[in-house]
């Protein structure tokens, strides 16, 4: 809250569907090819051509609608959204206006303050535009139409986001759902997920929404959160000083951390929407919807709840482990391979993710197999190696792919847990330090710490700490 004002934000997300061909023609959607090599008369908007709807794209869009718990429209149609821009060869985009694919859904998000549900207003299908490439110093621009006609869904969230943190959590949860269900890869570096924010502020307690500003084309979740932070503060300051909010579209400048005006907002009527005459309305029958529902995998939220219930994981750990499907699969493989569920979760969340991240790897693609991790966990569990040694071994297995037990043997890292062997060492240390023994008997309890240090030194850190402490006390008291 900024000077009595609170932020209200809604997020619109454009997501590229995971198809190999475009929405209305057979051109490839492959990323990064030479400009204008994946084009045809349909996606270049030549006169007289006819669009044909990509069946796979409608399957994925339907799957998204169901994954977001929307109601799917009995009949849905495409419309033309008319506007002029050099990256739009037809001068209209085929989109959906008044009969979108799906409405009234929801998405559960996890924030530091707990769980929350954000409503989804609608999910509709549309095609992407081309891409303008500006060559500043030569003062020329080129256009690449490879992206024109690539299938997208637009997911419009309700204005229920109350903080930058919630915006980040919403985008994270949405990406997880879309990736789990194979709807999109959501690779933001390839522009497969882009978001726009609608931001307004109002006095706390007010129920009416304030005038809103749109921030376009954010290509990172962090930028979205920073843009919200800046923009809500700008609006609150403006209102507090007696100003008014102009409905406009702004752009976020990540370098400066500020938003700048781009244009004054168009209304829907400026787009002169009308039904796309070349595509008949689509109907999803009950069978197709039921089939799509059956094909949905277990989604992240459900998996998180199951991980907490079945494996006793803490909420935070379960959230991290289920954020991405391959990571959740990796964790479950560790459990199936006999790893203690809680220990496996802790090791992955605390150490494996950090180390693989440092190496620029993903756990599931690293040399540390679930079997390796399980072996390491049981070595620690049986008291054969210390935690410190285990971390060292983890790094070594990640680098070489060698079995943890082989590394333990080779480096002589096995903990001394043999009471007889340990007793001998303790005896030596006690005999060699009569003054510390006298200190202890005089009531100086820190003498124990001194003896533990001596035993560790004598065993090169391999003494089982709990056993060592016990033995020392027994010997000193006896
Ligand atoms: Zn084409
Ligand atoms: Mn759109």
Coordinates of N, CA, C and O in Angstrom, one line a residue, residues 69-222:
X69 N -9.7 -24.7 -15.6 CA -11.0 -24.9 -15.1 C -12.1 -23.9 -15.6 O -13.0 -23.5 -14.9
X70 N -12.0 -23.7 -16.9 CA -13.0 -22.8 -17.6 C -14.2 -23.6 -18.0 O -14.2 -24.8 -18.1
X71 N -15.3 -22.8 -18.3 CA -16.4 -23.5 -19.0 C -16.1 -23.2 -20.5 O -15.8 -22.1 -20.9
X72 N -16.2 -24.3 -21.3 CA -16.0 -24.3 -22.7 C -17.3 -23.9 -23.4 O -18.3 -24.4 -23.1
X73 N -17.2 -23.0 -24.4 CA -18.4 -22.5 -25.1 C -18.9 -23.6 -26.0 O -18.2 -24.4 -26.5
X74 N -20.2 -23.7 -26.0 CA -20.9 -24.7 -26.9 C -20.5 -24.4 -28.3 O -20.1 -25.3 -29.1
X75 N -20.5 -23.2 -28.7 CA -20.1 -22.8 -30.1 C -19.1 -21.6 -29.9 O -19.4 -20.7 -29.1
X76 N -18.1 -21.6 -30.7 CA -17.1 -20.5 -30.6 C -16.8 -20.2 -32.1 O -16.9 -21.0 -33.0
X77 N -16.4 -18.9 -32.3 CA -16.2 -18.5 -33.7 C -14.9 -17.5 -33.7 O -14.5 -17.0 -32.6
X78 N -14.4 -17.4 -34.9 CA -13.3 -16.4 -35.0 C -13.8 -15.1 -35.6 O -14.8 -15.0 -36.2
X79 N -13.1 -14.0 -35.2 CA -13.4 -12.7 -35.7 C -12.2 -12.0 -36.2 O -11.1 -12.4 -35.9
X80 N -12.4 -11.0 -37.0 CA -11.3 -10.2 -37.5 C -11.1 -8.9 -36.6 O -12.1 -8.2 -36.4
X81 N -9.9 -8.8 -36.2 CA -9.6 -7.6 -35.4 C -8.8 -6.7 -36.3 O -7.7 -7.0 -36.7
X82 N -9.4 -5.6 -36.7 CA -8.8 -4.7 -37.8 C -7.9 -3.6 -37.2 O -8.3 -2.9 -36.4
X83 N -6.6 -3.6 -37.6 CA -5.8 -2.4 -37.3 C -4.6 -2.5 -38.3 O -4.3 -3.5 -38.9
X84 N -4.0 -1.3 -38.5 CA -2.9 -1.2 -39.4 C -1.6 -1.2 -38.7 O -1.4 -0.4 -37.8
X85 N -0.8 -2.1 -39.0 CA 0.6 -2.0 -38.5 C 1.5 -2.8 -39.5 O 1.0 -3.8 -40.1
X86 N 2.7 -2.4 -39.7 CA 3.5 -3.0 -40.7 C 3.8 -4.5 -40.5 O 4.2 -5.2 -41.5
X87 N 3.6 -5.0 -39.3 CA 3.9 -6.4 -39.1 C 2.7 -7.3 -39.3 O 2.7 -8.5 -39.0
X88 N 1.6 -6.7 -39.7 CA 0.3 -7.4 -39.9 C -0.1 -7.4 -41.4 O -0.8 -6.5 -41.8
X89 N 0.3 -8.4 -42.1 CA 0.1 -8.4 -43.5 C -1.3 -8.2 -44.0 O -1.6 -7.6 -45.0
X90 N -2.3 -8.8 -43.3 CA -3.7 -8.7 -43.8 C -4.3 -7.5 -43.3 O -5.4 -7.2 -43.8
X91 N -3.7 -6.7 -42.5 CA -4.3 -5.5 -41.8 C -5.4 -6.0 -40.9 O -6.2 -5.1 -40.5
X92 N -5.5 -7.2 -40.6 CA -6.4 -7.7 -39.5 C -5.8 -8.9 -38.9 O -5.0 -9.6 -39.6
X93 N -6.1 -9.2 -37.7 CA -5.6 -10.4 -37.0 C -6.9 -11.3 -36.8 O -7.9 -10.8 -36.4
X94 N -6.7 -12.6 -37.1 CA -7.8 -13.5 -36.8 C -7.8 -13.8 -35.3 O -6.8 -14.3 -34.8
X95 N -8.8 -13.4 -34.6 CA -8.9 -13.5 -33.2 C -10.3 -14.0 -32.8 O -11.0 -14.5 -33.6
X96 N -10.6 -13.9 -31.6 CA -12.0 -14.2 -31.1 C -12.5 -13.0 -30.3 O -11.8 -12.5 -29.4
X97 N -13.7 -12.6 -30.5 CA -14.3 -11.5 -29.8 C -15.4 -11.8 -28.9 O -15.1 -12.0 -27.7
X98 N -16.6 -12.0 -29.4 CA -17.7 -12.1 -28.4 C -18.1 -13.5 -28.1 O -18.9 -13.8 -27.2
X99 N -17.5 -14.5 -28.8 CA -17.8 -15.9 -28.5 C -16.4 -16.6 -28.3 O -16.0 -17.5 -29.1
X100 N -15.7 -16.3 -27.2 CA -14.4 -16.9 -27.0 C -14.5 -18.4 -26.7 O -15.6 -18.9 -26.3
X101 N -13.4 -19.1 -26.9 CA -13.4 -20.5 -26.6 C -13.9 -20.9 -25.2 O -14.7 -21.8 -25.0
X102 N -13.5 -20.1 -24.2 CA -13.8 -20.5 -22.8 C -13.8 -19.3 -21.9 O -13.2 -18.3 -22.2
X103 N -14.6 -19.4 -20.9 CA -14.7 -18.3 -19.9 C -14.8 -18.8 -18.5 O -14.9 -20.0 -18.3
X104 N -14.6 -17.9 -17.5 CA -14.9 -18.2 -16.1 C -14.0 -19.3 -15.6 O -14.6 -20.3 -15.1
X105 N -12.7 -19.2 -15.6 CA -11.9 -20.2 -15.0 C -11.2 -19.7 -13.8 O -11.5 -18.7 -13.2
X106 N -10.2 -20.5 -13.3 CA -9.5 -20.0 -12.1 C -8.1 -20.7 -12.1 O -7.9 -21.7 -12.7
X107 N -7.2 -20.0 -11.4 CA -5.9 -20.6 -11.2 C -5.4 -20.3 -9.7 O -5.5 -19.2 -9.2
X108 N -5.0 -21.4 -9.1 CA -4.5 -21.3 -7.7 C -3.0 -20.8 -7.8 O -2.2 -21.3 -8.6
X109 N -2.7 -19.9 -6.9 CA -1.3 -19.4 -6.8 C -0.8 -19.6 -5.4 O -1.5 -19.6 -4.4
X110 N 0.6 -19.6 -5.3 CA 1.2 -19.7 -4.0 C 2.0 -18.5 -3.7 O 2.9 -18.1 -4.5
X111 N 1.7 -17.8 -2.6 CA 2.5 -16.6 -2.3 C 3.1 -16.8 -0.9 O 2.8 -17.7 -0.2
X112 N 4.0 -15.9 -0.5 CA 4.6 -16.0 0.8 C 3.5 -15.9 1.9 O 3.7 -16.4 3.0
X113 N 2.4 -15.3 1.5 CA 1.3 -15.2 2.5 C 0.3 -16.3 2.5 O -0.7 -16.3 3.1
X114 N 0.6 -17.4 1.6 CA -0.3 -18.5 1.5 C -0.9 -18.6 0.1 O -0.5 -18.0 -0.8
X115 N -1.9 -19.5 0.1 CA -2.6 -19.8 -1.2 C -3.6 -18.8 -1.6 O -4.3 -18.2 -0.7
X116 N -3.9 -18.5 -2.9 CA -4.9 -17.6 -3.3 C -5.4 -18.1 -4.7 O -4.6 -18.7 -5.4
X117 N -6.6 -17.8 -5.0 CA -7.1 -18.2 -6.3 C -7.4 -16.9 -7.1 O -8.0 -16.0 -6.6
X118 N -6.9 -16.9 -8.4 CA -7.1 -15.8 -9.3 C -8.1 -16.2 -10.4 O -7.9 -17.3 -11.0
X119 N -9.1 -15.5 -10.6 CA -10.1 -15.8 -11.6 C -9.6 -15.6 -13.0 O -8.7 -14.7 -13.2
X120 N -10.1 -16.4 -14.0 CA -9.7 -16.2 -15.4 C -11.0 -15.7 -16.1 O -12.0 -16.4 -16.0
X121 N -10.9 -14.6 -16.8 CA -12.1 -14.1 -17.5 C -12.4 -14.9 -18.7 O -13.5 -15.4 -19.0
X122 N -11.4 -15.1 -19.5 CA -11.6 -15.8 -20.8 C -10.3 -16.4 -21.3 O -9.2 -15.9 -21.0
X123 N -10.4 -17.4 -22.2 CA -9.3 -17.9 -23.0 C -9.7 -17.9 -24.4 O -10.8 -18.5 -24.7
X124 N -9.0 -17.2 -25.3 CA -9.4 -17.3 -26.7 C -8.2 -17.6 -27.6 O -7.1 -17.4 -27.2
X125 N -8.5 -18.1 -28.8 CA -7.5 -18.4 -29.8 C -7.3 -17.3 -30.7 O -8.2 -16.5 -31.0
X126 N -6.0 -17.1 -31.2 CA -5.7 -16.1 -32.2 C -4.4 -16.4 -32.9 O -3.8 -17.4 -32.5
X127 N -4.1 -15.6 -33.9 CA -2.8 -15.8 -34.6 C -1.8 -14.7 -34.2 O -2.2 -13.6 -33.8
X128 N -0.6 -15.0 -34.3 CA 0.5 -14.0 -34.0 C 0.7 -13.1 -35.2 O 0.3 -13.4 -36.3
X129 N 1.3 -12.0 -34.9 CA 1.7 -11.1 -36.0 C 3.2 -11.3 -36.4 O 3.8 -12.2 -35.8
X130 N 3.7 -10.6 -37.4 CA 5.1 -10.7 -37.7 C 6.0 -10.0 -36.7 O 5.5 -9.6 -35.7
X131 N 7.2 -9.8 -37.1 CA 8.1 -9.1 -36.2 C 8.9 -8.0 -36.9 O 9.5 -8.3 -38.0
X132 N 8.9 -6.8 -36.4 CA 9.7 -5.8 -37.0 C 11.1 -5.8 -36.4 O 11.3 -5.9 -35.2
X133 N 12.1 -5.6 -37.3 CA 13.5 -5.5 -36.8 C 14.0 -4.1 -37.2 O 14.0 -3.8 -38.4
X134 N 14.3 -3.4 -36.2 CA 14.7 -2.0 -36.4 C 16.3 -1.9 -36.4 O 16.9 -2.4 -35.5
X135 N 16.8 -1.3 -37.4 CA 18.3 -1.1 -37.5 C 18.5 0.4 -37.2 O 18.5 1.2 -38.2
X136 N 18.6 0.7 -36.0 CA 18.7 2.1 -35.6 C 19.6 3.0 -36.3 O 19.2 4.0 -36.9
X137 N 20.9 2.6 -36.4 CA 21.9 3.5 -36.9 C 21.8 3.7 -38.4 O 22.1 4.7 -39.0
X138 N 21.1 2.7 -39.1 CA 20.9 2.9 -40.6 C 19.5 3.5 -40.9 O 19.2 3.7 -42.0
X139 N 18.7 3.6 -39.8 CA 17.4 4.2 -39.9 C 16.5 3.4 -40.8 O 15.8 4.0 -41.6
X140 N 16.7 2.1 -40.8 CA 15.8 1.3 -41.6 C 15.1 0.2 -40.7 O 15.7 -0.1 -39.7
X141 N 14.0 -0.3 -41.2 CA 13.3 -1.4 -40.5 C 13.0 -2.5 -41.5 O 12.7 -2.2 -42.6
X142 N 13.1 -3.7 -41.0 CA 12.8 -4.9 -41.8 C 11.7 -5.6 -41.1 O 11.5 -5.5 -39.9
X143 N 10.9 -6.4 -41.9 CA 9.9 -7.2 -41.3 C 10.1 -8.7 -41.6 O 10.4 -9.0 -42.7
X144 N 9.9 -9.5 -40.5 CA 10.1 -11.0 -40.7 C 8.7 -11.6 -40.4 O 8.1 -11.4 -39.3
X145 N 8.2 -12.3 -41.4 CA 6.8 -12.8 -41.3 C 6.8 -14.3 -40.8 O 5.7 -14.9 -40.8
X146 N 8.0 -14.8 -40.4 CA 8.0 -16.2 -39.9 C 7.0 -16.4 -38.8 O 6.4 -17.5 -38.6
X147 N 6.8 -15.4 -38.0 CA 6.0 -15.6 -36.8 C 4.5 -15.3 -37.1 O 3.6 -15.6 -36.3
X148 N 4.2 -14.6 -38.3 CA 2.8 -14.3 -38.6 C 2.0 -15.6 -38.8 O 2.4 -16.5 -39.6
X149 N 0.9 -15.7 -38.1 CA 0.1 -16.8 -38.2 C 0.4 -18.0 -37.2 O -0.3 -19.0 -37.2
X150 N 1.4 -17.8 -36.4 CA 1.7 -18.8 -35.3 C 0.5 -18.8 -34.3 O 0.0 -17.8 -33.9
X151 N 0.1 -20.0 -33.9 CA -1.1 -20.1 -33.1 C -0.8 -19.7 -31.6 O 0.2 -20.1 -31.0
X152 N -1.7 -18.9 -31.1 CA -1.6 -18.4 -29.8 C -2.9 -18.6 -29.0 O -4.0 -18.7 -29.6
X153 N -2.9 -18.6 -27.7 CA -4.1 -18.4 -26.9 C -3.8 -17.2 -26.1 O -2.7 -16.9 -25.7
X154 N -4.9 -16.4 -25.9 CA -4.8 -15.3 -25.0 C -5.5 -15.6 -23.7 O -6.7 -16.0 -23.8
X155 N -4.9 -15.5 -22.6 CA -5.5 -15.8 -21.3 C -5.7 -14.5 -20.5 O -4.7 -13.9 -20.1
X156 N -6.9 -14.1 -20.3 CA -7.2 -12.9 -19.6 C -7.6 -13.1 -18.2 O -8.6 -13.8 -17.9
X157 N -6.8 -12.7 -17.2 CA -7.0 -12.9 -15.8 C -7.9 -11.8 -15.2 O -7.9 -10.6 -15.8
X158 N -8.6 -12.1 -14.2 CA -9.4 -11.0 -13.5 C -8.5 -10.1 -12.8 O -7.4 -10.4 -12.4
X159 N -9.0 -8.8 -12.6 CA -8.2 -7.9 -11.8 C -8.2 -8.2 -10.4 O -8.9 -7.5 -9.6
X160 N -7.5 -9.2 -10.0 CA -7.5 -9.7 -8.6 C -6.1 -9.8 -8.1 O -5.8 -10.4 -7.0
X161 N -5.1 -9.2 -8.8 CA -3.7 -9.3 -8.4 C -3.4 -8.0 -7.5 O -3.7 -6.9 -7.9
X162 N -3.0 -8.3 -6.3 CA -2.9 -7.2 -5.3 C -1.5 -6.8 -5.0 O -1.2 -5.8 -4.2
X163 N -0.5 -7.4 -5.6 CA 0.9 -7.0 -5.4 C 1.8 -7.5 -6.4 O 1.5 -8.5 -7.2
X164 N 3.0 -7.0 -6.6 CA 4.0 -7.5 -7.6 C 4.3 -9.0 -7.3 O 4.5 -9.8 -8.2
X165 N 4.3 -9.4 -6.0 CA 4.6 -10.7 -5.7 C 3.5 -11.7 -6.2 O 3.8 -12.8 -6.7
X166 N 2.3 -11.2 -6.1 CA 1.2 -12.1 -6.6 C 1.2 -12.2 -8.1 O 0.9 -13.2 -8.7
X167 N 1.7 -11.1 -8.8 CA 1.8 -11.1 -10.2 C 2.8 -12.2 -10.6 O 2.6 -13.0 -11.5
X168 N 3.9 -12.2 -9.9 CA 5.0 -13.2 -10.2 C 4.5 -14.6 -9.9 O 4.7 -15.5 -10.7
X169 N 3.8 -14.7 -8.8 CA 3.2 -16.1 -8.5 C 2.2 -16.5 -9.5 O 2.2 -17.7 -9.8
X170 N 1.4 -15.6 -10.0 CA 0.4 -16.0 -11.0 C 1.1 -16.5 -12.3 O 0.7 -17.5 -12.8
X171 N 2.0 -15.7 -12.7 CA 2.7 -16.1 -14.0 C 3.5 -17.4 -13.8 O 3.5 -18.2 -14.7
X172 N 4.1 -17.6 -12.6 CA 4.8 -18.8 -12.4 C 3.8 -20.0 -12.4 O 4.1 -21.1 -13.0
X173 N 2.7 -19.9 -11.7 CA 1.7 -21.0 -11.7 C 1.1 -21.2 -13.1 O 0.9 -22.4 -13.5
X174 N 0.9 -20.2 -13.8 CA 0.3 -20.3 -15.2 C 1.3 -21.1 -16.1 O 0.9 -22.1 -16.8
X175 N 2.5 -20.7 -16.0 CA 3.6 -21.3 -16.8 C 3.7 -22.8 -16.4 O 3.8 -23.7 -17.3
X176 N 3.6 -23.1 -15.1 CA 3.7 -24.5 -14.7 C 2.6 -25.3 -15.3 O 2.8 -26.4 -15.8
X177 N 1.4 -24.8 -15.2 CA 0.2 -25.6 -15.7 C 0.3 -25.8 -17.2 O 0.1 -26.9 -17.7
X178 N 0.7 -24.8 -17.9 CA 0.8 -24.9 -19.4 C 1.9 -25.8 -19.8 O 1.7 -26.6 -20.8
X179 N 3.0 -25.9 -19.1 CA 4.1 -26.8 -19.4 C 3.7 -28.2 -19.0 O 4.0 -29.2 -19.7
X180 N 3.1 -28.4 -17.8 CA 2.7 -29.7 -17.4 C 1.8 -30.4 -18.4 O 2.0 -31.6 -18.7
X181 N 0.9 -29.6 -19.0 CA -0.1 -30.2 -19.9 C 0.4 -30.2 -21.3 O -0.4 -30.6 -22.2
X182 N 1.6 -29.8 -21.6 CA 2.1 -29.8 -22.9 C 1.5 -28.9 -23.9 O 1.5 -29.0 -25.1
X183 N 0.9 -27.8 -23.3 CA 0.1 -26.8 -24.1 C 1.1 -25.9 -24.8 O 1.0 -25.5 -25.9
X184 N 2.2 -25.5 -24.1 CA 3.2 -24.6 -24.6 C 4.5 -24.9 -23.8 O 4.5 -25.3 -22.7
X185 N 5.6 -24.6 -24.5 CA 6.9 -24.7 -23.8 C 7.1 -23.5 -23.0 O 8.0 -23.5 -22.1
X186 N 6.4 -22.4 -23.3 CA 6.5 -21.1 -22.5 C 8.0 -20.6 -22.5 O 8.4 -20.0 -21.4
X187 N 8.7 -20.8 -23.5 CA 10.1 -20.3 -23.5 C 10.1 -18.8 -23.8 O 9.8 -18.4 -24.9
X188 N 10.3 -18.0 -22.8 CA 10.1 -16.6 -22.9 C 11.2 -16.0 -23.8 O 11.0 -14.9 -24.5
X189 N 12.3 -16.6 -23.9 CA 13.4 -16.1 -24.8 C 13.0 -16.2 -26.3 O 13.5 -15.5 -27.1
X190 N 12.1 -17.2 -26.6 CA 11.6 -17.3 -27.9 C 10.3 -16.6 -28.1 O 9.6 -16.8 -29.1
X191 N 9.9 -15.8 -27.1 CA 8.6 -15.1 -27.2 C 7.4 -16.0 -27.1 O 6.3 -15.6 -27.5
X192 N 7.5 -17.2 -26.5 CA 6.4 -18.1 -26.4 C 5.4 -17.8 -25.3 O 4.4 -18.3 -25.2
X193 N 5.8 -16.9 -24.5 CA 4.9 -16.4 -23.4 C 5.2 -14.9 -23.2 O 6.3 -14.5 -23.0
X194 N 4.2 -14.0 -23.4 CA 4.4 -12.6 -23.3 C 3.2 -12.1 -22.4 O 2.1 -12.6 -22.5
X195 N 3.5 -11.1 -21.6 CA 2.3 -10.6 -20.8 C 2.2 -9.1 -20.8 O 3.1 -8.4 -21.0
X196 N 0.9 -8.8 -20.7 CA 0.5 -7.4 -20.6 C -0.2 -7.2 -19.2 O -0.8 -8.1 -18.8
X197 N 0.0 -6.0 -18.6 CA -0.6 -5.8 -17.3 C -1.6 -4.7 -17.4 O -1.3 -3.7 -18.1
X198 N -2.7 -4.8 -16.7 CA -3.6 -3.7 -16.5 C -3.5 -3.3 -15.1 O -3.8 -4.1 -14.2
X199 N -3.1 -2.0 -14.9 CA -2.8 -1.6 -13.5 C -3.7 -0.4 -13.1 O -3.7 0.6 -13.9
X200 N -4.2 -0.4 -12.0 CA -4.9 0.8 -11.4 C -4.6 0.8 -9.9 O -4.2 -0.2 -9.4
X201 N -4.9 1.9 -9.3 CA -4.8 2.0 -7.9 C -6.1 2.6 -7.4 O -6.9 3.2 -8.1
X202 N -6.5 2.3 -6.1 CA -7.6 2.9 -5.5 C -7.4 3.1 -4.0 O -6.5 2.4 -3.5
X203 N -8.1 4.0 -3.4 CA -8.0 4.1 -1.9 C -8.4 2.8 -1.3 O -9.4 2.2 -1.7
X204 N -7.6 2.4 -0.3 CA -8.0 1.1 0.4 C -9.4 1.2 0.9 O -9.9 2.2 1.4
X205 N -10.1 0.1 0.7 CA -11.5 0.0 1.1 C -12.5 0.4 0.1 O -13.7 0.0 0.1
X206 N -12.0 1.1 -1.0 CA -12.9 1.5 -2.1 C -13.2 0.2 -2.9 O -12.3 -0.6 -3.1
X207 N -14.4 0.1 -3.4 CA -14.7 -1.2 -4.2 C -14.7 -0.9 -5.7 O -14.4 -1.8 -6.5
X208 N -14.9 0.4 -6.1 CA -14.8 0.7 -7.5 C -13.3 0.6 -8.0 O -12.5 1.1 -7.3
X209 N -13.1 0.1 -9.2 CA -11.8 0.1 -9.8 C -11.4 1.5 -10.3 O -12.2 2.2 -10.8
X210 N -10.1 1.9 -10.1 CA -9.7 3.2 -10.6 C -9.4 3.1 -12.1 O -9.5 2.0 -12.7
X211 N -9.1 4.2 -12.7 CA -8.8 4.2 -14.1 C -7.5 3.5 -14.3 O -6.5 3.6 -13.6
X212 N -7.4 2.7 -15.4 CA -6.3 1.8 -15.6 C -5.4 2.1 -16.7 O -5.8 2.8 -17.7
X213 N -4.2 1.7 -16.5 CA -3.1 1.9 -17.5 C -2.7 0.5 -18.0 O -2.6 -0.4 -17.1
X214 N -2.4 0.3 -19.3 CA -1.9 -1.0 -19.7 C -0.4 -0.9 -19.9 O 0.1 0.1 -20.5
X215 N 0.3 -1.9 -19.5 CA 1.7 -2.0 -19.8 C 1.9 -3.2 -20.7 O 1.5 -4.3 -20.3
X216 N 2.5 -3.0 -21.8 CA 2.5 -4.0 -22.9 C 3.8 -4.8 -22.9 O 4.9 -4.2 -22.6
X217 N 3.7 -6.0 -23.4 CA 4.9 -6.8 -23.9 C 6.0 -7.0 -22.9 O 7.2 -6.7 -23.1
X218 N 5.6 -7.5 -21.7 CA 6.7 -7.8 -20.7 C 7.2 -9.2 -21.0 O 6.3 -10.1 -21.2
X219 N 8.5 -9.4 -21.1 CA 9.0 -10.7 -21.5 C 9.7 -11.4 -20.4 O 10.5 -12.3 -20.6
X220 N 9.5 -10.9 -19.2 CA 10.1 -11.7 -18.0 C 9.2 -11.4 -16.8 O 8.6 -10.4 -16.7
X221 N 9.1 -12.4 -16.0 CA 8.3 -12.3 -14.8 C 8.8 -11.3 -13.8 O 8.1 -10.6 -13.2
X222 N 10.1 -11.2 -13.8 CA 10.7 -10.2 -12.9 C 10.4 -8.8 -13.4 O 10.1 -7.9 -12.6

